[in-house]
Backbone as CSV, one residue per row, in Angstrom:
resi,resn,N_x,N_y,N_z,CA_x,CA_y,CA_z,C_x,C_y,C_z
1,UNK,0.832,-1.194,0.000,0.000,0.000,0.000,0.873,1.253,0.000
2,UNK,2.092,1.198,0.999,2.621,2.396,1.036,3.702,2.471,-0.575
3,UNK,3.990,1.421,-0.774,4.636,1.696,-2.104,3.965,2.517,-3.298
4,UNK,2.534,1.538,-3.419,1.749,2.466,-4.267,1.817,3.831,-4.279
5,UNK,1.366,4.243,-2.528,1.032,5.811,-2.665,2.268,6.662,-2.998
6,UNK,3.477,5.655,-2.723,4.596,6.699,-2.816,5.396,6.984,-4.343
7,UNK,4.772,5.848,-5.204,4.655,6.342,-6.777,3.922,7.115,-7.270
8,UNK,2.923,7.091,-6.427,1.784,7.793,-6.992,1.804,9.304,-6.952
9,UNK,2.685,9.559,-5.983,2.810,10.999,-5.287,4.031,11.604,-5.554
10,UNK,4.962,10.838,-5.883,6.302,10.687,-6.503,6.510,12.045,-7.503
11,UNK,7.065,13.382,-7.344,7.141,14.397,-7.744,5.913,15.025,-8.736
12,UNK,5.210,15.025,-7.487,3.879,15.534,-7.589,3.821,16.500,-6.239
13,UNK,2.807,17.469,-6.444,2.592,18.291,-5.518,1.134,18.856,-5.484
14,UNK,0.670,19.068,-4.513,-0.593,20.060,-4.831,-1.564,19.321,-4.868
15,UNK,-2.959,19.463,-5.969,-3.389,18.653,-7.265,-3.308,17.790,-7.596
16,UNK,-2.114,17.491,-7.949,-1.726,16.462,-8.779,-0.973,15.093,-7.564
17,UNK,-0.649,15.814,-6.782,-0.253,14.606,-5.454,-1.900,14.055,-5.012
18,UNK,-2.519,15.301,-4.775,-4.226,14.530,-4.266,-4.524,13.582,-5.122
19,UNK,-4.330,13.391,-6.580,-5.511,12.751,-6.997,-4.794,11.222,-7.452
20,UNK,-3.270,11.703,-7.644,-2.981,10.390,-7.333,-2.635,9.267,-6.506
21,UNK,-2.112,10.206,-5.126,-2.922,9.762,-3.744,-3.954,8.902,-3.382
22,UNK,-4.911,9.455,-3.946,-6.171,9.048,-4.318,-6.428,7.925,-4.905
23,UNK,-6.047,8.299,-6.256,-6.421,6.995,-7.391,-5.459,5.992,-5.917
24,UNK,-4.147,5.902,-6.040,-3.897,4.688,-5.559,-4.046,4.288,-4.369
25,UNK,-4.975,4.917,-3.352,-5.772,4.952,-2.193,-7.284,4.070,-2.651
26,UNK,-7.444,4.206,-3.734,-8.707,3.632,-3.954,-8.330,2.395,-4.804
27,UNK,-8.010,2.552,-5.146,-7.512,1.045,-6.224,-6.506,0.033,-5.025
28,UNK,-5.954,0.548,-4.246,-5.841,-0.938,-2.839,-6.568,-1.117,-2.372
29,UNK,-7.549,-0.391,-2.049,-8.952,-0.344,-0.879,-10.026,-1.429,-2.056
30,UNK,-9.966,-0.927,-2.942,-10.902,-2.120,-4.015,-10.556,-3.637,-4.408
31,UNK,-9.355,-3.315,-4.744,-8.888,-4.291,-5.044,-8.297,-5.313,-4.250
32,UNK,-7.757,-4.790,-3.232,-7.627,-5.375,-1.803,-8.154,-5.627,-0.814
33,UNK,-9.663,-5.842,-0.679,-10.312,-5.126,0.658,-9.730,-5.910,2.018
34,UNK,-9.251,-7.052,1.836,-8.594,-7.677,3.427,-7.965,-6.791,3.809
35,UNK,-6.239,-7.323,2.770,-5.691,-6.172,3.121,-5.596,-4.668,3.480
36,UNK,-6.278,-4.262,2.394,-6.539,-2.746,3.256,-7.194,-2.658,4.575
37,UNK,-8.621,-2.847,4.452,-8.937,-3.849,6.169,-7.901,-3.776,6.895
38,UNK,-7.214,-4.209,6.814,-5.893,-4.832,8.205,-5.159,-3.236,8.197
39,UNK,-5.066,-2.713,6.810,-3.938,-1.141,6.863,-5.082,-0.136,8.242
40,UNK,-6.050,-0.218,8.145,-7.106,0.578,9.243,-7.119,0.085,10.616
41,UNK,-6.718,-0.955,11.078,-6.358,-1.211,12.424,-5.654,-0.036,13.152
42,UNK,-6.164,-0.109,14.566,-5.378,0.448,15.319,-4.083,-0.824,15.832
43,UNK,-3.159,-0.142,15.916,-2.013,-0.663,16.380,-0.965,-0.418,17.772
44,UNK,-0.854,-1.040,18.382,-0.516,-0.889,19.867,0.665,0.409,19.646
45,UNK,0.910,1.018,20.320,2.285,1.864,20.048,3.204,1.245,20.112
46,UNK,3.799,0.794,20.523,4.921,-0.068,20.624,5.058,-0.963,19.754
47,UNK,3.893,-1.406,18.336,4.320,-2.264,17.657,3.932,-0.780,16.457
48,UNK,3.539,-0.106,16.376,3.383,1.182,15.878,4.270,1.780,14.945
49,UNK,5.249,1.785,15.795,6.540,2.655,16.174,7.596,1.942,15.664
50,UNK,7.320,0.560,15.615,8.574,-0.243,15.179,7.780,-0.750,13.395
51,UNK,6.928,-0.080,12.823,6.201,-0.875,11.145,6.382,0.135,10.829
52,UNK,8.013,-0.185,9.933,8.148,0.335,8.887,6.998,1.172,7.583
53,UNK,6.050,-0.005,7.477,5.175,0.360,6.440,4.415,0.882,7.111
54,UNK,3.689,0.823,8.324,2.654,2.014,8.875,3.546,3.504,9.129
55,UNK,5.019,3.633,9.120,5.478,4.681,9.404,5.201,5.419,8.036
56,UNK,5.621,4.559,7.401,5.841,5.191,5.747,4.627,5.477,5.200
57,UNK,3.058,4.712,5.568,1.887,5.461,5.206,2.052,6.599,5.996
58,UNK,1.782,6.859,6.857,1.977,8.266,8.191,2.800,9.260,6.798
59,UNK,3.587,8.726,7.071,5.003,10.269,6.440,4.287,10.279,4.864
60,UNK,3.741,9.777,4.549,3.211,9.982,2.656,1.939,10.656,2.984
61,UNK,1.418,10.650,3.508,0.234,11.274,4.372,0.180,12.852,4.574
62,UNK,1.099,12.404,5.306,1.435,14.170,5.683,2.452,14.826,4.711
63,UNK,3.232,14.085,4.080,4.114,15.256,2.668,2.903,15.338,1.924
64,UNK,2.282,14.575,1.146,1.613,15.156,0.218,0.599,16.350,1.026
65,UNK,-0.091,16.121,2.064,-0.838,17.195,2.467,0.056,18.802,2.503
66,UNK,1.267,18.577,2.310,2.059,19.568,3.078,2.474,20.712,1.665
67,UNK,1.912,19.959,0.531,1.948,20.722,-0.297,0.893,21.584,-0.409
68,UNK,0.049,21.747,0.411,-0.923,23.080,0.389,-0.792,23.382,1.613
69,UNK,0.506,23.882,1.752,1.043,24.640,2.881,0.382,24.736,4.501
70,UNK,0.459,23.394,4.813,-0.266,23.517,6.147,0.638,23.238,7.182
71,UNK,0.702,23.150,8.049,1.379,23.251,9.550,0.739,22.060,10.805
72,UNK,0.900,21.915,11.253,0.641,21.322,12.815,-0.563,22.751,13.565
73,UNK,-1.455,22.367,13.766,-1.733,20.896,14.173,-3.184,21.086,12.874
74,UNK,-3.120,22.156,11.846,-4.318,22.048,10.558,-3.838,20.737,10.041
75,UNK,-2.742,20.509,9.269,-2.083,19.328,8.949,-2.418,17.977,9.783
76,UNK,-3.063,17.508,11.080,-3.712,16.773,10.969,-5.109,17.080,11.205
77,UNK,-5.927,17.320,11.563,-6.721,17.819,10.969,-7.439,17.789,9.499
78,UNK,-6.590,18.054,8.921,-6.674,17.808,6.911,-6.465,16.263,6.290
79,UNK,-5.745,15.536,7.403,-5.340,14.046,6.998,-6.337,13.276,7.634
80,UNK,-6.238,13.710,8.735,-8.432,13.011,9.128,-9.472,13.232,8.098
81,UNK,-9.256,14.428,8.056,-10.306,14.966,6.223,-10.378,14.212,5.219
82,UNK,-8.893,14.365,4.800,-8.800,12.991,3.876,-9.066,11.734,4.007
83,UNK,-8.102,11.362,4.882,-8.157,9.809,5.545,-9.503,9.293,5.088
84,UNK,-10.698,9.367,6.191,-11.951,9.568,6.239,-12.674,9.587,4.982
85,UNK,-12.454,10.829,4.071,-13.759,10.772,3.124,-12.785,9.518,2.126
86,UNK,-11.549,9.239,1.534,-10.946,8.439,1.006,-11.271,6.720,1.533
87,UNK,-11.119,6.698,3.341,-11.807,5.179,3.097,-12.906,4.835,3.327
88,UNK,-14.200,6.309,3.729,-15.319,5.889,3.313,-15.779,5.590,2.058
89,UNK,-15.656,6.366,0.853,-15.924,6.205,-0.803,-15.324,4.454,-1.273
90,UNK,-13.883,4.212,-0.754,-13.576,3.077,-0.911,-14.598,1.720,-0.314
91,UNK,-14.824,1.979,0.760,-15.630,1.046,1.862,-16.924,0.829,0.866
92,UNK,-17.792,1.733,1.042,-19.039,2.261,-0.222,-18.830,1.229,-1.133
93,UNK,-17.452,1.661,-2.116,-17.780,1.002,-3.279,-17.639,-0.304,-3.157
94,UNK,-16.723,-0.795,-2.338,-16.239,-2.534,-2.050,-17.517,-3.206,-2.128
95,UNK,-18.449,-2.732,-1.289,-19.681,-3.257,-1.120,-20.815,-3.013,-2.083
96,UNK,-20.473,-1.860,-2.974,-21.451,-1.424,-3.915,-22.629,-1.530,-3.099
97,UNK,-21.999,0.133,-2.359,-23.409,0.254,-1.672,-23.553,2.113,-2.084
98,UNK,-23.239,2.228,-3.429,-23.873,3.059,-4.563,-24.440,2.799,-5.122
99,UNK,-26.141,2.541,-5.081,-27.077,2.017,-5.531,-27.630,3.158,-6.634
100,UNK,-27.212,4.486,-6.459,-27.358,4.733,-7.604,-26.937,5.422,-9.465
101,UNK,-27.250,5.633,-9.861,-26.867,5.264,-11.396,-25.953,5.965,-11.913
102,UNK,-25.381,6.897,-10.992,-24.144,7.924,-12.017,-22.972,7.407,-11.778
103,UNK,-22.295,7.167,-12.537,-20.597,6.927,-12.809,-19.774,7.286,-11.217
104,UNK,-19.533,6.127,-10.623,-18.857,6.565,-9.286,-17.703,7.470,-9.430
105,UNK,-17.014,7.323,-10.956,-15.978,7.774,-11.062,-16.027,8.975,-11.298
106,UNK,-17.185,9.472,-11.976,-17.460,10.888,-11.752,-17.915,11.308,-10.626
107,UNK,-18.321,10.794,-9.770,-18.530,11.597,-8.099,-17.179,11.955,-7.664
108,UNK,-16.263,10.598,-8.070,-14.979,10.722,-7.630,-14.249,11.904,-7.985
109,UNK,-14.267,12.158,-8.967,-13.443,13.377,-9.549,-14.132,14.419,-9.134
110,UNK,-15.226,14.804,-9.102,-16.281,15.631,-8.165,-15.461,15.859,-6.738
111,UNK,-15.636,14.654,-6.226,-14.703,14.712,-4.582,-13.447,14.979,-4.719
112,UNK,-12.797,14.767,-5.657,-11.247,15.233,-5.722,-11.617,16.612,-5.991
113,UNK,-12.136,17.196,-6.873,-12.087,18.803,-7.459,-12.298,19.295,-5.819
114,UNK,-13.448,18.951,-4.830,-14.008,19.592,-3.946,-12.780,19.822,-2.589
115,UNK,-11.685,18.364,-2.502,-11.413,17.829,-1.648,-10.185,19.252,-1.837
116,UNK,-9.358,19.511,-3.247,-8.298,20.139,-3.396,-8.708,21.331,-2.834
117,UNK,-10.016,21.862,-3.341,-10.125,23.511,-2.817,-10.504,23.695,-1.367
118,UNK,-10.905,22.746,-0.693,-10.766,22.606,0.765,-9.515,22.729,1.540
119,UNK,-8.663,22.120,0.595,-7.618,21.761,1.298,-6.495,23.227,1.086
120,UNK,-6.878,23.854,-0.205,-6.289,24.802,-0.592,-6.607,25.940,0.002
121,UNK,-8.061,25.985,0.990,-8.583,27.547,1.552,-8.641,26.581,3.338
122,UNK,-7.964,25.567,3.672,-7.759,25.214,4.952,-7.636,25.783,5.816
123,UNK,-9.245,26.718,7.179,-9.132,28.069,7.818,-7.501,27.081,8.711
124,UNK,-7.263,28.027,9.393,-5.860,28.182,10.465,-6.694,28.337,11.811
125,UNK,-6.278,28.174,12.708,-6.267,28.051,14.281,-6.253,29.739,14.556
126,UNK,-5.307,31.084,13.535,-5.649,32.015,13.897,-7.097,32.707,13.440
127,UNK,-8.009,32.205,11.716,-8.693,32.697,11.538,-9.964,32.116,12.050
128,UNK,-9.509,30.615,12.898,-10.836,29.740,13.721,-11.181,30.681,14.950
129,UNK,-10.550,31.781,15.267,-10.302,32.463,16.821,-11.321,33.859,16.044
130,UNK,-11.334,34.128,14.837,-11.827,35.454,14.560,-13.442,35.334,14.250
């Protein structure tokens, strides 16, 4: 999984890191559903801390978010955002529990267009205070 995302994101930034992020966020989650399954566990800290590959999802996570200039603690915050609407749509489709008739893949690109300009006007902790 983390290999995927890290081709996928692989001198990309912005835009273009989201959606292929994305695509290969959704194409393990489909095509994989055990496995991915098992990537959503919580994991003890101590065995956490020592998986390589859960470190390396974490850190692909947060670089690509980091290209629309966010900080601690919006930056997580924005990866819950993601996280979230990315393995609900996946979950959804595994089960094809889009019962109805428009092209998922066009919602998808819908949710990517929506997901970037969210992420691109992300309020801050100083303009949440005003």
């Amino acid at each position: 999984f983390a290999d995927r995302l890290a081709l996928a994101v692989a001198g990309r930034s912005g835009r273009q890191a989201l959606v292929g992020f994305g695509a290969a966020w959704r194409d393990f989650a489909t095509s994989h559903p055990g496995q991915y399954a098992a990537t959503q566990l919580q994991l003890p800290p101590e065995v956490g801390t020592n998986s390589p590959g859960h470190l390396r999802l974490i850190e692909l996570s947060y670089a690509m978010l980091r290209g629309y200039g966010l900080d601690e603690p919006e930056l997580t915050d924005a990866i819950r955002f993601v996280r979230s609407t990315f393995h609900g749509f996946a979950c959804l489709e595994t089960v094809e529990g889009f019962g109805h008739p428009r092209d998922v893949d066009v919602s998808w690109s819908s949710i990517l267009d929506a997901m970037h300009t969210t992420l691109s006007n992300w309020p801050t902790r100083t303009e949440e205070r005003q």
